[in-house]
Amino acid sequence: MNEKITSVVDFSKGNGLITAIAQDAETGEILMVANMNEQSLAKTIELGEAVYWSRSRQKLWHKGEESGNTQKVRDLYLDCDGDALLLKVEQIGGAACHTGKRSCFFRKLDRDSVTDVGVQVFDPKEVYKQ
């Protein structure tokens, strides 16, 4: 990875991880939040597709490697503290969430209720071999 990039991205605050926010480049919709380490950021830049660090699996996670719902990165923005990235992406396949929803932010919280307002793009039981 380019020295200019490594000099401004601060992986030290989050024990080697930074927050990565995926936003639809066209609509502005927030699709998901994940983590990246230095290796996943380098791979993202190399491929032009989102590659995250899976905390639960402790490995690199090329978004869409199983579902085919990849994220083509159009632009990358770094926050003022250097510890969070905004990825403006083209969501290929229509779904960013492992639940098969368009966005991971599909549960609307009100004072007394939780409402599913998400768009179901695929059935995860059909896509993921569990």
PDB file of C-alpha atoms in Angstrom:
ATOM      1  CA  MET A   1       0.000   0.000   0.000  1.00  0.00           C
ATOM      2  CA  ASN A   2       1.126   3.530  -0.793  1.00  0.00           C
ATOM      3  CA  GLU A   3       3.193   5.268   1.927  1.00  0.00           C
ATOM      4  CA  LYS A   4       1.014   8.380   1.764  1.00  0.00           C
ATOM      5  CA  ILE A   5      -2.035   6.302   2.655  1.00  0.00           C
ATOM      6  CA  THR A   6      -0.388   4.358   5.467  1.00  0.00           C
ATOM      7  CA  SER A   7       0.880   7.604   6.974  1.00  0.00           C
ATOM      8  CA  VAL A   8      -2.653   9.035   7.383  1.00  0.00           C
ATOM      9  CA  VAL A   9      -4.702   5.939   8.278  1.00  0.00           C
ATOM     10  CA  ASP A  10      -4.469   5.213  12.013  1.00  0.00           C
ATOM     11  CA  PHE A  11      -4.937   1.511  12.729  1.00  0.00           C
ATOM     12  CA  SER A  12      -3.455   1.840  16.228  1.00  0.00           C
ATOM     13  CA  LYS A  13      -6.559   3.217  17.996  1.00  0.00           C
ATOM     14  CA  GLY A  14      -8.706   0.165  17.273  1.00  0.00           C
ATOM     15  CA  ASN A  15      -6.146  -2.572  17.893  1.00  0.00           C
ATOM     16  CA  GLY A  16      -5.331  -2.767  14.209  1.00  0.00           C
ATOM     17  CA  LEU A  17      -8.876  -2.136  12.950  1.00  0.00           C
ATOM     18  CA  ILE A  18     -10.701   0.888  11.579  1.00  0.00           C
ATOM     19  CA  THR A  19     -14.420   1.368  11.010  1.00  0.00           C
ATOM     20  CA  ALA A  20     -15.541   1.135   7.382  1.00  0.00           C
ATOM     21  CA  ILE A  21     -18.907   2.529   6.306  1.00  0.00           C
ATOM     22  CA  ALA A  22     -20.291   1.405   2.929  1.00  0.00           C
ATOM     23  CA  GLN A  23     -22.574   3.947   1.273  1.00  0.00           C
ATOM     24  CA  ASP A  24     -24.368   3.634  -2.063  1.00  0.00           C
ATOM     25  CA  ALA A  25     -22.494   6.033  -4.349  1.00  0.00           C
ATOM     26  CA  GLU A  26     -25.646   6.990  -6.259  1.00  0.00           C
ATOM     27  CA  THR A  27     -28.360   7.244  -3.604  1.00  0.00           C
ATOM     28  CA  GLY A  28     -26.360   8.011  -0.454  1.00  0.00           C
ATOM     29  CA  GLU A  29     -28.034   5.118   1.390  1.00  0.00           C
ATOM     30  CA  ILE A  30     -25.871   3.642   4.159  1.00  0.00           C
ATOM     31  CA  LEU A  31     -25.574  -0.046   3.341  1.00  0.00           C
ATOM     32  CA  MET A  32     -23.415  -1.469   6.100  1.00  0.00           C
ATOM     33  CA  VAL A  33     -20.666  -0.921   8.660  1.00  0.00           C
ATOM     34  CA  ALA A  34     -17.706  -3.267   8.959  1.00  0.00           C
ATOM     35  CA  ASN A  35     -14.045  -3.272   9.954  1.00  0.00           C
ATOM     36  CA  MET A  36     -10.833  -3.107   7.978  1.00  0.00           C
ATOM     37  CA  ASN A  37      -7.252  -3.804   8.879  1.00  0.00           C
ATOM     38  CA  GLU A  38      -4.220  -2.683   6.896  1.00  0.00           C
ATOM     39  CA  GLN A  39      -4.272  -5.828   4.744  1.00  0.00           C
ATOM     40  CA  SER A  40      -7.974  -5.520   3.860  1.00  0.00           C
ATOM     41  CA  LEU A  41      -7.580  -1.843   2.953  1.00  0.00           C
ATOM     42  CA  ALA A  42      -4.617  -2.673   0.712  1.00  0.00           C
ATOM     43  CA  LYS A  43      -6.637  -5.453  -0.956  1.00  0.00           C
ATOM     44  CA  THR A  44      -9.615  -3.109  -1.404  1.00  0.00           C
ATOM     45  CA  ILE A  45      -7.415  -0.555  -3.136  1.00  0.00           C
ATOM     46  CA  GLU A  46      -5.767  -3.260  -5.283  1.00  0.00           C
ATOM     47  CA  LEU A  47      -9.033  -4.928  -6.389  1.00  0.00           C
ATOM     48  CA  GLY A  48     -11.333  -1.911  -6.489  1.00  0.00           C
ATOM     49  CA  GLU A  49     -13.843  -4.007  -4.527  1.00  0.00           C
ATOM     50  CA  ALA A  50     -14.571  -3.972  -0.805  1.00  0.00           C
ATOM     51  CA  VAL A  51     -12.553  -6.373   1.314  1.00  0.00           C
ATOM     52  CA  TYR A  52     -13.193  -6.250   5.050  1.00  0.00           C
ATOM     53  CA  TRP A  53     -11.797  -7.928   8.155  1.00  0.00           C
ATOM     54  CA  SER A  54     -14.253 -10.350   9.743  1.00  0.00           C
ATOM     55  CA  ARG A  55     -13.899 -10.135  13.510  1.00  0.00           C
ATOM     56  CA  SER A  56     -16.042 -13.231  14.051  1.00  0.00           C
ATOM     57  CA  ARG A  57     -14.078 -15.380  11.574  1.00  0.00           C
ATOM     58  CA  GLN A  58     -10.724 -13.656  12.138  1.00  0.00           C
ATOM     59  CA  LYS A  59      -9.952 -13.483   8.418  1.00  0.00           C
ATOM     60  CA  LEU A  60     -10.212 -11.310   5.341  1.00  0.00           C
ATOM     61  CA  TRP A  61     -13.706 -11.147   3.890  1.00  0.00           C
ATOM     62  CA  HIS A  62     -14.112 -10.162   0.259  1.00  0.00           C
ATOM     63  CA  LYS A  63     -17.655  -8.798   0.293  1.00  0.00           C
ATOM     64  CA  GLY A  64     -19.851 -11.032  -1.837  1.00  0.00           C
ATOM     65  CA  GLU A  65     -17.437 -13.963  -1.993  1.00  0.00           C
ATOM     66  CA  GLU A  66     -20.311 -16.354  -1.285  1.00  0.00           C
ATOM     67  CA  SER A  67     -23.413 -14.400  -2.302  1.00  0.00           C
ATOM     68  CA  GLY A  68     -22.062 -12.645  -5.378  1.00  0.00           C
ATOM     69  CA  ASN A  69     -23.243  -9.317  -3.907  1.00  0.00           C
ATOM     70  CA  THR A  70     -19.940  -7.482  -4.254  1.00  0.00           C
ATOM     71  CA  GLN A  71     -19.204  -3.819  -3.708  1.00  0.00           C
ATOM     72  CA  LYS A  72     -17.304  -1.931  -6.403  1.00  0.00           C
ATOM     73  CA  VAL A  73     -15.528   0.945  -4.707  1.00  0.00           C
ATOM     74  CA  ARG A  74     -15.995   4.252  -6.477  1.00  0.00           C
ATOM     75  CA  ASP A  75     -14.404   6.506  -3.833  1.00  0.00           C
ATOM     76  CA  LEU A  76     -12.699   6.199  -0.458  1.00  0.00           C
ATOM     77  CA  TYR A  77     -12.812   8.947   2.168  1.00  0.00           C
ATOM     78  CA  LEU A  78     -10.900   9.070   5.440  1.00  0.00           C
ATOM     79  CA  ASP A  79     -12.313  10.875   8.486  1.00  0.00           C
ATOM     80  CA  CYS A  80     -10.522  13.677  10.340  1.00  0.00           C
ATOM     81  CA  ASP A  81      -9.067  11.336  12.998  1.00  0.00           C
ATOM     82  CA  GLY A  82      -7.770   8.872  10.434  1.00  0.00           C
ATOM     83  CA  ASP A  83      -9.600   5.944  12.014  1.00  0.00           C
ATOM     84  CA  ALA A  84     -12.766   5.584   9.921  1.00  0.00           C
ATOM     85  CA  LEU A  85     -13.330   5.123   6.203  1.00  0.00           C
ATOM     86  CA  LEU A  86     -16.317   5.920   4.040  1.00  0.00           C
ATOM     87  CA  LEU A  87     -16.532   3.690   0.982  1.00  0.00           C
ATOM     88  CA  LYS A  88     -18.804   5.010  -1.745  1.00  0.00           C
ATOM     89  CA  VAL A  89     -19.755   1.832  -3.563  1.00  0.00           C
ATOM     90  CA  GLU A  90     -21.805   0.380  -6.357  1.00  0.00           C
ATOM     91  CA  GLN A  91     -23.660  -2.507  -4.731  1.00  0.00           C
ATOM     92  CA  ILE A  92     -23.618  -5.389  -7.212  1.00  0.00           C
ATOM     93  CA  GLY A  93     -26.487  -7.859  -6.800  1.00  0.00           C
ATOM     94  CA  GLY A  94     -28.687  -5.477  -4.855  1.00  0.00           C
ATOM     95  CA  ALA A  95     -28.082  -6.729  -1.298  1.00  0.00           C
ATOM     96  CA  ALA A  96     -25.435  -5.568   1.150  1.00  0.00           C
ATOM     97  CA  CYS A  97     -26.683  -7.500   4.182  1.00  0.00           C
ATOM     98  CA  HIS A  98     -26.070 -11.180   4.931  1.00  0.00           C
ATOM     99  CA  THR A  99     -29.777 -11.405   5.793  1.00  0.00           C
ATOM    100  CA  GLY A 100     -30.552 -10.818   2.122  1.00  0.00           C
ATOM    101  CA  LYS A 101     -31.746  -7.262   2.729  1.00  0.00           C
ATOM    102  CA  ARG A 102     -30.655  -4.298   0.621  1.00  0.00           C
ATOM    103  CA  SER A 103     -29.101  -2.574   3.670  1.00  0.00           C
ATOM    104  CA  CYS A 104     -28.024  -3.790   7.095  1.00  0.00           C
ATOM    105  CA  PHE A 105     -30.040  -0.896   8.554  1.00  0.00           C
ATOM    106  CA  PHE A 106     -33.500  -2.343   8.044  1.00  0.00           C
ATOM    107  CA  ARG A 107     -34.902  -2.216  11.583  1.00  0.00           C
ATOM    108  CA  LYS A 108     -36.585   1.076  12.432  1.00  0.00           C
ATOM    109  CA  LEU A 109     -36.743   1.759  16.144  1.00  0.00           C
ATOM    110  CA  ASP A 110     -39.635   3.779  17.503  1.00  0.00           C
ATOM    111  CA  ARG A 111     -40.529   4.522  21.107  1.00  0.00           C
ATOM    112  CA  ASP A 112     -42.460   1.252  21.568  1.00  0.00           C
ATOM    113  CA  SER A 113     -41.648  -0.853  18.551  1.00  0.00           C
ATOM    114  CA  VAL A 114     -39.166  -2.253  16.102  1.00  0.00           C
ATOM    115  CA  THR A 115     -40.318  -2.387  12.490  1.00  0.00           C
ATOM    116  CA  ASP A 116     -38.655  -4.219   9.608  1.00  0.00           C
ATOM    117  CA  VAL A 117     -38.595  -1.664   6.775  1.00  0.00           C
ATOM    118  CA  GLY A 118     -36.020  -3.507   4.666  1.00  0.00           C
ATOM    119  CA  VAL A 119     -36.194  -4.658   1.091  1.00  0.00           C
ATOM    120  CA  GLN A 120     -35.589  -8.426   0.852  1.00  0.00           C
ATOM    121  CA  VAL A 121     -33.355  -9.098  -2.160  1.00  0.00           C
ATOM    122  CA  PHE A 122     -32.537 -12.777  -1.635  1.00  0.00           C
ATOM    123  CA  ASP A 123     -33.209 -15.681   0.712  1.00  0.00           C
ATOM    124  CA  PRO A 124     -30.036 -16.313   2.734  1.00  0.00           C
ATOM    125  CA  LYS A 125     -30.943 -20.002   3.209  1.00  0.00           C
ATOM    126  CA  GLU A 126     -30.750 -20.414  -0.558  1.00  0.00           C
ATOM    127  CA  VAL A 127     -27.476 -18.517  -0.927  1.00  0.00           C
ATOM    128  CA  TYR A 128     -25.307 -19.531   2.052  1.00  0.00           C
ATOM    129  CA  LYS A 129     -24.433 -23.136   2.679  1.00  0.00           C
ATOM    130  CA  GLN A 130     -25.107 -23.496   6.408  1.00  0.00           C
TER     131      GLN A 130
END
